[in-house]
Amino acid sequence: MVKRSIILNTDSYKASHYLQYPQGTTHISSYIEARGGKFKQAVFFGLQMFIKEYLSKPITHDDVDEAKLIITAHGLPFNEDGWRHIVDVHQGYLPIEIQAIPEGTVIPVLNAMVQVVNTDPKCAWLTSYVETALLRAVWYPTSVATVSWHCRQVIARYMTDTCDSLDGIDFKLHDFGARGATTEEAAAIGGAAHLVNFMGTDTISAIVAARQYYNAQMAGFSIPASEHSTITAWGRDNEAQAYANMLDQFSGEGKLVAVVSDSYDLWHAIDNIWGDELKQRVENTGGTLVIRPDSGEPVAIVTETIERLMAKFGHTVNNKGYRVLPSCIRVIQGDGISQQTIEAILKAMKQAGLSADNIAFGMGGELLQKVNRDTLKFAMKASAVTIDGTMHDVYKDPITDSGKRSKKGILAVIKGSEGNFQTIRQQDLGEHKNLLQTVFKNGELVKEVSFDEVKSKALASCSTRS
């Protein structure tokens, strides 16, 4: 594991930037925003994890010694005086102030989410130095939380149309992504971001992260479930015994158990084993068996699976006029799931008269891995600089790409009377409240937020229509 030194947690070229600013530069202010991309709204999340893990621990002269050795050998100049100044004068804590909108805020893109400025005039270079680590700390969990939030929007819309209530929506999208994440830390951060919107997860690292960084006693839940090895270990001739063992071990009054059922022939498993040989046992457990198909074209597989189960176990018709399996049996689709396939599956189910109550989803790589900085076009840019006591606007405005035009000045974010967000200059605040509040200053987490507060804010912005 790479040692977590903030001095080395940067891009190589940052090491030379302290020599590139104009003489007399004392302060640089930068901001982070999502400039567009796949979604029009983003769920801001994850900054507190980074602050607690990386900024709340001081650097030492040993860290400076190590960084000097590595960076100079790497072929770059090293700001030894600057870093030793931070150790000697600031006890190793970074002299910066970070402002941010409240975590869990659902905000339109093209608004500032974070603003950073150095607090020591001798450390103007530091604001941009932390860009690499800070931007990564924001774009990844925010992108995952945003994907998950938009999935919830889709599910809520179809539940509103085809279910008697939204009961159970918190467990409609389960995190299957741990093994597909690049690192355990990524699984923890991304998994925690998903739990802002839902309560189902198989990513244990995520509940540890929510507990460690946001004081969540238990942010997510799971149930006993089989994998192919625990079924195929019994052999093809003993498939029914493998399923029966799952009921023996885990079923009961009020309990749920999920069983992957496509190891050989999904339709045989449904029609002849679950729907015949083990049918009475399933109906009499007092709990719920969740059938998991795990191969094939998701839309067609899910609808046929539910239809075949209804043919064997029956169904009721709810108040919206859609068919629902008996409570003893449900389906979870965890293969090939994305926001687009969730929508396609639920649309096909609705057209077939099947309620969304019948299905839950498991999402892996599409949730934790198939996002990148361009999913929401994240960027951190300098917007103001103070030179010889005078503050100046700074910005970029490339004629080759107007979408990369950056904002000017010290910024504030306000929410108007109609609930619309707007990023303005801080000098134009007037009577408005600035939503960019100081969360970190000179080594101290100034404003801590709980996981419940984050969830409440994000889910308050969830509608049943999108």
CSV table of C-alpha atoms in Angstrom, one decimal:
chain,number,residue,atom,x,y,z
A,1,MET,CA,0.0,0.0,0.0
A,2,VAL,CA,1.3,3.5,-0.9
A,3,LYS,CA,2.1,5.6,2.1
A,4,ARG,CA,-0.5,8.3,2.6
A,5,SER,CA,1.6,11.5,2.5
A,6,ILE,CA,-0.3,14.5,1.2
A,7,ILE,CA,3.0,15.8,-0.1
A,8,LEU,CA,3.2,12.9,-2.5
A,9,ASN,CA,-0.5,12.7,-3.2
A,10,THR,CA,-0.4,15.0,-6.2
A,11,ASP,CA,0.6,15.2,-9.9
A,12,SER,CA,4.3,15.4,-10.7
A,13,TYR,CA,4.1,18.8,-12.3
A,14,LYS,CA,2.5,20.4,-9.2
A,15,ALA,CA,5.9,20.2,-7.5
A,16,SER,CA,7.3,22.9,-9.8
A,17,HIS,CA,4.3,25.3,-9.6
A,18,TYR,CA,5.5,27.2,-6.5
A,19,LEU,CA,8.1,28.8,-8.9
A,20,GLN,CA,5.6,29.7,-11.5
A,21,TYR,CA,3.3,32.2,-9.7
A,22,PRO,CA,3.9,36.0,-10.0
A,23,GLN,CA,6.2,37.6,-7.3
A,24,GLY,CA,4.1,38.9,-4.5
A,25,THR,CA,1.3,36.3,-4.8
A,26,THR,CA,-0.1,35.7,-1.3
A,27,HIS,CA,-3.4,34.0,-1.8
A,28,ILE,CA,-5.0,31.8,-4.4
A,29,SER,CA,-8.7,30.8,-4.3
A,30,SER,CA,-10.0,27.8,-6.4
A,31,TYR,CA,-13.3,26.0,-6.7
A,32,ILE,CA,-14.6,22.6,-7.8
A,33,GLU,CA,-17.7,22.2,-10.0
A,34,ALA,CA,-19.3,19.6,-12.2
A,35,ARG,CA,-19.4,21.2,-15.6
A,36,GLY,CA,-22.0,19.0,-17.2
A,37,GLY,CA,-21.7,15.4,-18.5
A,38,LYS,CA,-24.3,12.7,-18.2
A,39,PHE,CA,-26.6,14.2,-15.6
A,40,LYS,CA,-28.1,17.7,-15.0
A,41,GLN,CA,-28.1,17.3,-11.2
A,42,ALA,CA,-25.4,15.9,-8.9
A,43,VAL,CA,-25.5,14.6,-5.3
A,44,PHE,CA,-22.5,16.2,-3.5
A,45,PHE,CA,-20.8,13.6,-1.2
A,46,GLY,CA,-17.5,12.4,0.2
A,47,LEU,CA,-15.5,15.4,1.2
A,48,GLN,CA,-15.6,14.5,4.9
A,49,MET,CA,-14.0,11.1,4.3
A,50,PHE,CA,-11.1,12.8,2.7
A,51,ILE,CA,-10.7,15.4,5.4
A,52,LYS,CA,-10.7,12.9,8.2
A,53,GLU,CA,-8.4,10.5,6.4
A,54,TYR,CA,-5.9,12.8,4.8
A,55,LEU,CA,-6.1,16.3,6.2
A,56,SER,CA,-6.6,15.7,9.9
A,57,LYS,CA,-3.1,14.1,10.3
A,58,PRO,CA,0.0,16.4,10.4
A,59,ILE,CA,3.0,16.0,8.1
A,60,THR,CA,6.4,15.7,9.7
A,61,HIS,CA,10.0,16.5,8.8
A,62,ASP,CA,10.4,12.8,8.0
A,63,ASP,CA,7.6,13.2,5.5
A,64,VAL,CA,9.4,16.2,4.0
A,65,ASP,CA,12.7,14.3,3.9
A,66,GLU,CA,11.0,11.4,2.0
A,67,ALA,CA,9.2,13.7,-0.4
A,68,LYS,CA,12.4,15.6,-1.2
A,69,LEU,CA,14.2,12.4,-2.0
A,70,ILE,CA,11.5,11.1,-4.2
A,71,ILE,CA,10.6,14.3,-6.1
A,72,THR,CA,14.1,15.4,-6.8
A,73,ALA,CA,15.1,12.0,-8.0
A,74,HIS,CA,11.9,12.1,-10.1
A,75,GLY,CA,13.5,15.1,-11.9
A,76,LEU,CA,11.5,18.0,-10.4
A,77,PRO,CA,12.3,20.9,-8.0
A,78,PHE,CA,11.1,20.5,-4.5
A,79,ASN,CA,9.6,23.2,-2.3
A,80,GLU,CA,11.5,22.2,0.8
A,81,ASP,CA,11.3,25.7,2.5
A,82,GLY,CA,7.5,25.7,1.9
A,83,TRP,CA,6.9,22.3,3.4
A,84,ARG,CA,9.3,22.8,6.4
A,85,HIS,CA,7.5,26.1,7.0
A,86,ILE,CA,4.2,24.2,7.3
A,87,VAL,CA,5.7,21.7,9.7
A,88,ASP,CA,7.5,24.4,11.9
A,89,VAL,CA,4.8,27.1,11.9
A,90,HIS,CA,1.6,25.1,11.5
A,91,GLN,CA,2.6,21.9,13.3
A,92,GLY,CA,2.3,20.0,10.0
A,93,TYR,CA,-1.3,20.9,9.3
A,94,LEU,CA,-2.2,22.4,6.0
A,95,PRO,CA,-2.9,26.2,6.2
A,96,ILE,CA,-5.9,26.1,3.9
A,97,GLU,CA,-9.6,26.8,4.3
A,98,ILE,CA,-12.1,24.5,2.5
A,99,GLN,CA,-15.7,25.7,2.1
A,100,ALA,CA,-18.3,23.3,0.7
A,101,ILE,CA,-22.1,23.0,0.2
A,102,PRO,CA,-23.7,20.6,2.6
A,103,GLU,CA,-23.1,17.0,1.8
A,104,GLY,CA,-26.2,15.3,0.4
A,105,THR,CA,-27.2,18.5,-1.5
A,106,VAL,CA,-28.7,17.7,-4.9
A,107,ILE,CA,-27.4,20.6,-7.0
A,108,PRO,CA,-27.6,21.4,-10.7
A,109,VAL,CA,-24.3,21.1,-12.6
A,110,LEU,CA,-22.3,24.3,-13.3
A,111,ASN,CA,-22.4,25.3,-9.6
A,112,ALA,CA,-19.5,25.5,-7.2
A,113,MET,CA,-19.5,22.6,-4.7
A,114,VAL,CA,-16.2,23.4,-3.0
A,115,GLN,CA,-13.9,26.4,-2.6
A,116,VAL,CA,-10.4,26.4,-1.3
A,117,VAL,CA,-8.0,29.2,-0.3
A,118,ASN,CA,-4.7,29.2,1.6
A,119,THR,CA,-4.7,30.9,5.0
A,120,ASP,CA,-0.9,31.6,5.2
A,121,PRO,CA,0.3,34.2,2.7
A,122,LYS,CA,3.6,32.2,2.4
A,123,CYS,CA,1.6,29.2,1.1
A,124,ALA,CA,-0.3,30.5,-1.9
A,125,TRP,CA,1.1,27.6,-3.9
A,126,LEU,CA,-0.7,25.1,-1.6
A,127,THR,CA,-4.2,25.8,-2.9
A,128,SER,CA,-3.5,24.3,-6.3
A,129,TYR,CA,-1.1,21.7,-4.9
A,130,VAL,CA,-3.9,19.8,-3.2
A,131,GLU,CA,-6.1,19.8,-6.4
A,132,THR,CA,-5.2,16.2,-7.4
A,133,ALA,CA,-6.2,14.7,-4.1
A,134,LEU,CA,-9.1,17.0,-3.4
A,135,LEU,CA,-10.7,16.8,-6.8
A,136,ARG,CA,-10.5,13.0,-6.8
A,137,ALA,CA,-11.9,13.0,-3.3
A,138,VAL,CA,-15.0,14.8,-4.6
A,139,TRP,CA,-15.6,13.6,-8.1
A,140,TYR,CA,-15.7,9.9,-7.4
A,141,PRO,CA,-18.1,9.6,-4.5
A,142,THR,CA,-20.3,12.4,-5.9
A,143,SER,CA,-20.5,10.6,-9.3
A,144,VAL,CA,-21.4,7.3,-7.6
A,145,ALA,CA,-24.0,9.0,-5.4
A,146,THR,CA,-25.4,10.7,-8.4
A,147,VAL,CA,-25.7,7.5,-10.4
A,148,SER,CA,-27.4,5.8,-7.5
A,149,TRP,CA,-29.7,8.8,-6.9
A,150,HIS,CA,-30.9,8.8,-10.5
A,151,CYS,CA,-31.5,5.1,-10.4
A,152,ARG,CA,-33.7,5.7,-7.3
A,153,GLN,CA,-35.6,8.3,-9.4
A,154,VAL,CA,-36.3,5.7,-12.1
A,155,ILE,CA,-37.4,3.1,-9.6
A,156,ALA,CA,-39.6,5.5,-7.7
A,157,ARG,CA,-41.3,6.5,-10.8
A,158,TYR,CA,-42.3,3.0,-11.8
A,159,MET,CA,-43.2,2.1,-8.2
A,160,THR,CA,-45.6,5.1,-8.2
A,161,ASP,CA,-47.2,3.8,-11.3
A,162,THR,CA,-47.4,0.1,-10.6
A,163,CYS,CA,-47.2,-0.4,-6.8
A,164,ASP,CA,-49.6,0.5,-4.0
A,165,SER,CA,-46.8,2.3,-2.1
A,166,LEU,CA,-43.1,3.1,-2.1
A,167,ASP,CA,-42.6,0.7,0.8
A,168,GLY,CA,-39.4,-1.2,0.2
A,169,ILE,CA,-37.7,1.2,-2.2
A,170,ASP,CA,-34.7,1.5,0.2
A,171,PHE,CA,-33.8,-2.1,-0.7
A,172,LYS,CA,-34.6,-2.0,-4.4
A,173,LEU,CA,-31.0,-1.4,-5.6
A,174,HIS,CA,-28.3,-3.5,-3.9
A,175,ASP,CA,-24.6,-2.8,-4.2
A,176,PHE,CA,-22.8,-5.8,-5.8
A,177,GLY,CA,-19.8,-3.7,-6.8
A,178,ALA,CA,-17.0,-4.5,-4.3
A,179,ARG,CA,-15.2,-7.1,-6.5
A,180,GLY,CA,-15.3,-4.8,-9.5
A,181,ALA,CA,-13.8,-1.8,-7.8
A,182,THR,CA,-10.2,-0.9,-8.5
A,183,THR,CA,-9.2,-1.0,-4.8
A,184,GLU,CA,-10.7,-1.7,-1.4
A,185,GLU,CA,-10.7,2.1,-0.7
A,186,ALA,CA,-12.6,2.7,-3.9
A,187,ALA,CA,-15.2,0.1,-2.9
A,188,ALA,CA,-15.5,1.7,0.5
A,189,ILE,CA,-15.9,5.3,-0.8
A,190,GLY,CA,-18.2,4.4,-3.7
A,191,GLY,CA,-20.1,1.9,-1.6
A,192,ALA,CA,-20.8,4.6,1.0
A,193,ALA,CA,-21.9,6.9,-1.7
A,194,HIS,CA,-24.5,4.4,-2.8
A,195,LEU,CA,-25.8,4.1,0.7
A,196,VAL,CA,-26.7,7.8,0.6
A,197,ASN,CA,-29.7,6.6,-1.5
A,198,PHE,CA,-30.4,3.0,-0.6
A,199,MET,CA,-29.9,0.6,2.3
A,200,GLY,CA,-28.9,-2.6,0.5
A,201,THR,CA,-25.3,-3.5,0.1
A,202,ASP,CA,-22.9,-6.4,-0.1
A,203,THR,CA,-19.9,-4.1,0.2
A,204,ILE,CA,-18.8,-4.4,3.8
A,205,SER,CA,-16.1,-1.8,3.3
A,206,ALA,CA,-18.9,0.7,2.6
A,207,ILE,CA,-20.6,0.3,5.9
A,208,VAL,CA,-17.2,0.5,7.7
A,209,ALA,CA,-16.5,3.8,5.8
A,210,ALA,CA,-20.0,5.2,6.7
A,211,ARG,CA,-19.4,4.2,10.3
A,212,GLN,CA,-15.8,5.6,10.5
A,213,TYR,CA,-16.3,8.9,8.7
A,214,TYR,CA,-19.9,9.7,9.2
A,215,ASN,CA,-20.8,8.0,12.5
A,216,ALA,CA,-23.4,5.7,11.0
A,217,GLN,CA,-24.0,2.8,13.3
A,218,MET,CA,-25.2,0.6,10.5
A,219,ALA,CA,-25.8,2.2,7.1
A,220,GLY,CA,-26.6,-0.9,5.0
A,221,PHE,CA,-28.0,-4.4,5.3
A,222,SER,CA,-27.8,-7.7,3.4
A,223,ILE,CA,-29.3,-11.2,3.5
A,224,PRO,CA,-27.9,-14.8,3.2
A,225,ALA,CA,-27.5,-15.6,-0.5
A,226,SER,CA,-25.9,-18.3,-2.6
A,227,GLU,CA,-23.3,-18.1,-5.3
A,228,HIS,CA,-22.7,-20.6,-8.1
A,229,SER,CA,-20.0,-22.4,-6.2
A,230,THR,CA,-22.3,-23.2,-3.3
A,231,ILE,CA,-24.9,-24.6,-5.7
A,232,THR,CA,-22.7,-26.4,-8.2
A,233,ALA,CA,-20.7,-28.0,-5.4
A,234,TRP,CA,-23.6,-30.3,-4.9
A,235,GLY,CA,-23.5,-31.5,-8.5
A,236,ARG,CA,-26.1,-31.1,-11.3
A,237,ASP,CA,-28.0,-34.2,-10.2
A,238,ASN,CA,-28.4,-32.7,-6.7
A,239,GLU,CA,-29.5,-29.2,-7.7
A,240,ALA,CA,-32.8,-29.6,-5.7
A,241,GLN,CA,-30.9,-30.7,-2.6
A,242,ALA,CA,-28.7,-27.6,-2.9
A,243,TYR,CA,-31.8,-25.4,-3.0
A,244,ALA,CA,-33.5,-27.3,-0.2
A,245,ASN,CA,-30.3,-26.8,1.9
A,246,MET,CA,-30.7,-23.0,1.4
A,247,LEU,CA,-34.2,-23.2,2.8
A,248,ASP,CA,-33.1,-25.4,5.7
A,249,GLN,CA,-30.2,-23.1,6.6
A,250,PHE,CA,-31.7,-19.7,6.2
A,251,SER,CA,-35.5,-19.6,5.7
A,252,GLY,CA,-38.1,-18.9,8.4
A,253,GLU,CA,-40.7,-16.5,9.6
A,254,GLY,CA,-39.9,-13.0,8.4
A,255,LYS,CA,-36.5,-14.1,6.9
A,256,LEU,CA,-35.2,-13.5,3.3
A,257,VAL,CA,-32.8,-15.8,1.4
A,258,ALA,CA,-31.6,-15.3,-2.1
A,259,VAL,CA,-30.7,-18.2,-4.4
A,260,VAL,CA,-29.0,-18.0,-7.7
A,261,SER,CA,-30.9,-20.4,-9.9
A,262,ASP,CA,-29.3,-20.4,-13.4
A,263,SER,CA,-26.4,-22.7,-12.8
A,264,TYR,CA,-27.8,-25.1,-15.3
A,265,ASP,CA,-31.3,-24.5,-16.6
A,266,LEU,CA,-33.2,-21.5,-15.0
A,267,TRP,CA,-36.5,-22.5,-16.5
A,268,HIS,CA,-36.2,-26.1,-15.2
A,269,ALA,CA,-35.3,-24.7,-11.8
A,270,ILE,CA,-38.3,-22.5,-11.7
A,271,ASP,CA,-40.9,-24.8,-13.2
A,272,ASN,CA,-39.8,-28.1,-11.7
A,273,ILE,CA,-37.8,-27.5,-8.6
A,274,TRP,CA,-39.0,-24.2,-7.0
A,275,GLY,CA,-42.4,-24.4,-8.5
A,276,ASP,CA,-43.1,-28.1,-7.9
A,277,GLU,CA,-40.7,-30.2,-5.8
A,278,LEU,CA,-40.0,-27.4,-3.3
A,279,LYS,CA,-43.1,-25.3,-3.8
A,280,GLN,CA,-44.9,-26.2,-0.6
A,281,ARG,CA,-41.8,-25.6,1.5
A,282,VAL,CA,-41.3,-22.2,-0.1
A,283,GLU,CA,-44.9,-21.3,0.7
A,284,ASN,CA,-44.7,-22.5,4.3
A,285,THR,CA,-41.5,-20.9,5.4
A,286,GLY,CA,-43.1,-17.7,6.5
A,287,GLY,CA,-40.3,-15.8,4.8
A,288,THR,CA,-39.4,-14.8,1.3
A,289,LEU,CA,-37.3,-16.7,-1.3
A,290,VAL,CA,-35.6,-14.4,-3.7
A,291,ILE,CA,-34.8,-16.0,-7.1
A,292,ARG,CA,-31.7,-14.7,-8.8
A,293,PRO,CA,-31.3,-15.2,-12.6
A,294,ASP,CA,-27.7,-14.4,-13.5
A,295,SER,CA,-27.3,-14.8,-17.3
A,296,GLY,CA,-29.1,-13.9,-20.5
A,297,GLU,CA,-30.6,-10.7,-21.8
A,298,PRO,CA,-31.9,-9.0,-18.7
A,299,VAL,CA,-35.2,-7.5,-19.9
A,300,ALA,CA,-36.4,-10.8,-21.4
A,301,ILE,CA,-35.1,-12.9,-18.6
A,302,VAL,CA,-36.7,-10.9,-15.8
A,303,THR,CA,-40.2,-10.8,-17.4
A,304,GLU,CA,-40.2,-14.5,-18.2
A,305,THR,CA,-38.9,-15.4,-14.8
A,306,ILE,CA,-41.7,-13.5,-13.1
A,307,GLU,CA,-44.3,-14.9,-15.5
A,308,ARG,CA,-43.1,-18.5,-14.9
A,309,LEU,CA,-43.1,-17.9,-11.1
A,310,MET,CA,-46.7,-16.6,-11.3
A,311,ALA,CA,-47.7,-19.6,-13.3
A,312,LYS,CA,-46.5,-21.8,-10.4
A,313,PHE,CA,-47.2,-19.7,-7.3
A,314,GLY,CA,-50.1,-17.5,-8.5
A,315,HIS,CA,-50.5,-13.7,-8.1
A,316,THR,CA,-52.7,-11.0,-6.8
A,317,VAL,CA,-53.7,-7.8,-8.5
A,318,ASN,CA,-53.0,-4.6,-6.6
A,319,ASN,CA,-54.9,-1.4,-6.4
A,320,LYS,CA,-53.1,0.0,-9.4
A,321,GLY,CA,-54.2,-3.0,-11.5
A,322,TYR,CA,-50.7,-4.7,-11.7
A,323,ARG,CA,-49.9,-8.3,-10.9
A,324,VAL,CA,-47.9,-9.1,-7.8
A,325,LEU,CA,-46.3,-12.4,-6.7
A,326,PRO,CA,-47.2,-13.8,-3.3
A,327,SER,CA,-45.0,-12.5,-0.5
A,328,CYS,CA,-43.2,-15.8,-0.2
A,329,ILE,CA,-41.3,-15.2,-3.5
A,330,ARG,CA,-39.5,-12.4,-5.3
A,331,VAL,CA,-36.8,-11.8,-7.9
A,332,ILE,CA,-33.5,-10.0,-7.9
A,333,GLN,CA,-31.7,-9.2,-11.2
A,334,GLY,CA,-28.0,-8.6,-10.6
A,335,ASP,CA,-26.5,-9.3,-14.1
A,336,GLY,CA,-26.1,-6.5,-16.6
A,337,ILE,CA,-27.7,-3.8,-14.4
A,338,SER,CA,-27.3,-0.1,-15.2
A,339,GLN,CA,-29.7,2.8,-15.0
A,340,GLN,CA,-30.6,2.1,-18.6
A,341,THR,CA,-31.4,-1.6,-18.0
A,342,ILE,CA,-33.3,-0.8,-14.8
A,343,GLU,CA,-35.5,1.5,-16.9
A,344,ALA,CA,-35.9,-1.0,-19.7
A,345,ILE,CA,-36.8,-3.9,-17.3
A,346,LEU,CA,-39.3,-1.8,-15.4
A,347,LYS,CA,-40.8,-0.5,-18.6
A,348,ALA,CA,-41.2,-4.0,-20.0
A,349,MET,CA,-42.7,-5.2,-16.7
A,350,LYS,CA,-45.2,-2.3,-16.7
A,351,GLN,CA,-46.3,-3.1,-20.2
A,352,ALA,CA,-46.8,-6.8,-19.2
A,353,GLY,CA,-48.9,-5.7,-16.2
A,354,LEU,CA,-46.3,-6.7,-13.7
A,355,SER,CA,-45.8,-4.6,-10.6
A,356,ALA,CA,-42.3,-3.3,-9.7
A,357,ASP,CA,-43.0,-4.9,-6.3
A,358,ASN,CA,-41.8,-8.2,-7.8
A,359,ILE,CA,-38.2,-7.1,-8.5
A,360,ALA,CA,-35.1,-5.8,-6.9
A,361,PHE,CA,-31.8,-5.1,-8.6
A,362,GLY,CA,-28.1,-5.7,-7.9
A,363,MET,CA,-25.6,-3.3,-9.5
A,364,GLY,CA,-21.9,-3.9,-9.7
A,365,GLY,CA,-19.4,-2.3,-12.1
A,366,GLU,CA,-21.9,0.2,-13.4
A,367,LEU,CA,-22.3,1.5,-9.9
A,368,LEU,CA,-18.8,1.6,-8.5
A,369,GLN,CA,-16.5,1.4,-11.5
A,370,LYS,CA,-18.0,2.7,-14.7
A,371,VAL,CA,-17.8,6.3,-13.7
A,372,ASN,CA,-14.9,8.7,-14.3
A,373,ARG,CA,-14.1,12.4,-13.9
A,374,ASP,CA,-16.0,13.1,-17.2
A,375,THR,CA,-19.2,11.4,-16.1
A,376,LEU,CA,-20.0,14.9,-14.6
A,377,LYS,CA,-17.1,16.7,-16.2
A,378,PHE,CA,-15.5,17.7,-12.9
A,379,ALA,CA,-12.8,20.3,-12.6
A,380,MET,CA,-11.0,22.5,-10.1
A,381,LYS,CA,-10.0,25.9,-11.3
A,382,ALA,CA,-8.4,29.0,-9.7
A,383,SER,CA,-10.8,32.0,-9.7
A,384,ALA,CA,-9.0,34.7,-7.7
A,385,VAL,CA,-5.5,35.6,-6.8
A,386,THR,CA,-4.1,38.3,-4.5
A,387,ILE,CA,-0.8,39.9,-5.6
A,388,ASP,CA,0.9,42.6,-3.6
A,389,GLY,CA,-2.3,43.1,-1.6
A,390,THR,CA,-4.7,43.4,-4.5
A,391,MET,CA,-7.1,40.7,-5.4
A,392,HIS,CA,-7.6,39.9,-9.1
A,393,ASP,CA,-10.1,37.7,-10.9
A,394,VAL,CA,-8.5,34.8,-12.8
A,395,TYR,CA,-10.2,32.5,-15.2
A,396,LYS,CA,-9.8,30.4,-18.4
A,397,ASP,CA,-11.9,30.9,-21.5
A,398,PRO,CA,-10.5,28.8,-24.3
A,399,ILE,CA,-11.9,29.7,-27.7
A,400,THR,CA,-11.6,26.0,-28.7
A,401,ASP,CA,-14.1,24.9,-26.0
A,402,SER,CA,-16.5,27.2,-24.3
A,403,GLY,CA,-17.6,24.4,-22.0
A,404,LYS,CA,-14.3,24.8,-20.2
A,405,ARG,CA,-14.9,28.5,-19.4
A,406,SER,CA,-14.3,28.9,-15.7
A,407,LYS,CA,-15.8,31.2,-13.0
A,408,LYS,CA,-14.2,34.4,-11.7
A,409,GLY,CA,-13.7,35.8,-8.2
A,410,ILE,CA,-14.4,34.6,-4.7
A,411,LEU,CA,-17.6,32.6,-5.1
A,412,ALA,CA,-20.8,32.0,-3.1
A,413,VAL,CA,-23.7,29.6,-3.7
A,414,ILE,CA,-27.2,30.7,-3.0
A,415,LYS,CA,-30.7,29.1,-3.2
A,416,GLY,CA,-33.3,31.5,-4.5
A,417,SER,CA,-36.9,31.8,-3.4
A,418,GLU,CA,-38.0,29.2,-6.0
A,419,GLY,CA,-35.4,26.7,-4.8
A,420,ASN,CA,-33.0,27.2,-7.7
A,421,PHE,CA,-29.3,27.2,-7.0
A,422,GLN,CA,-27.0,29.9,-8.3
A,423,THR,CA,-23.2,30.5,-8.0
A,424,ILE,CA,-22.4,34.2,-7.7
A,425,ARG,CA,-19.6,36.4,-6.5
A,426,GLN,CA,-19.3,36.5,-2.7
A,427,GLN,CA,-19.4,40.3,-2.9
A,428,ASP,CA,-22.9,40.1,-4.4
A,429,LEU,CA,-24.4,38.0,-1.5
A,430,GLY,CA,-26.6,40.7,-0.1
A,431,GLU,CA,-29.2,39.1,2.2
A,432,HIS,CA,-28.7,35.7,0.8
A,433,LYS,CA,-27.2,32.8,2.8
A,434,ASN,CA,-24.0,31.5,1.4
A,435,LEU,CA,-24.3,27.7,1.1
A,436,LEU,CA,-20.5,27.4,0.8
A,437,GLN,CA,-19.7,26.9,4.5
A,438,THR,CA,-16.3,26.4,6.0
A,439,VAL,CA,-15.8,22.7,6.8
A,440,PHE,CA,-12.0,22.6,7.2
A,441,LYS,CA,-9.5,25.2,8.4
A,442,ASN,CA,-5.9,24.8,9.3
A,443,GLY,CA,-6.0,21.1,10.2
A,444,GLU,CA,-9.4,21.1,11.9
A,445,LEU,CA,-12.7,19.7,10.7
A,446,VAL,CA,-14.8,22.7,11.5
A,447,LYS,CA,-18.2,21.3,10.5
A,448,GLU,CA,-19.0,17.6,10.8
A,449,VAL,CA,-22.1,16.0,9.3
A,450,SER,CA,-23.7,12.7,10.1
A,451,PHE,CA,-24.7,10.1,7.6
A,452,ASP,CA,-28.3,10.5,8.5
A,453,GLU,CA,-28.1,14.2,7.7
A,454,VAL,CA,-26.5,13.5,4.3
A,455,LYS,CA,-29.2,10.9,3.5
A,456,SER,CA,-32.0,13.1,4.6
A,457,LYS,CA,-30.9,15.9,2.4
A,458,ALA,CA,-30.4,13.7,-0.7
A,459,LEU,CA,-33.6,11.8,-0.3
A,460,ALA,CA,-35.6,15.0,0.3
A,461,SER,CA,-34.8,15.9,-3.3
A,462,CYS,CA,-36.0,12.6,-4.7
A,463,SER,CA,-39.2,12.9,-6.6
A,464,THR,CA,-41.4,10.2,-8.1
A,465,ARG,CA,-41.2,11.8,-11.5
A,466,SER,CA,-38.1,12.6,-13.5
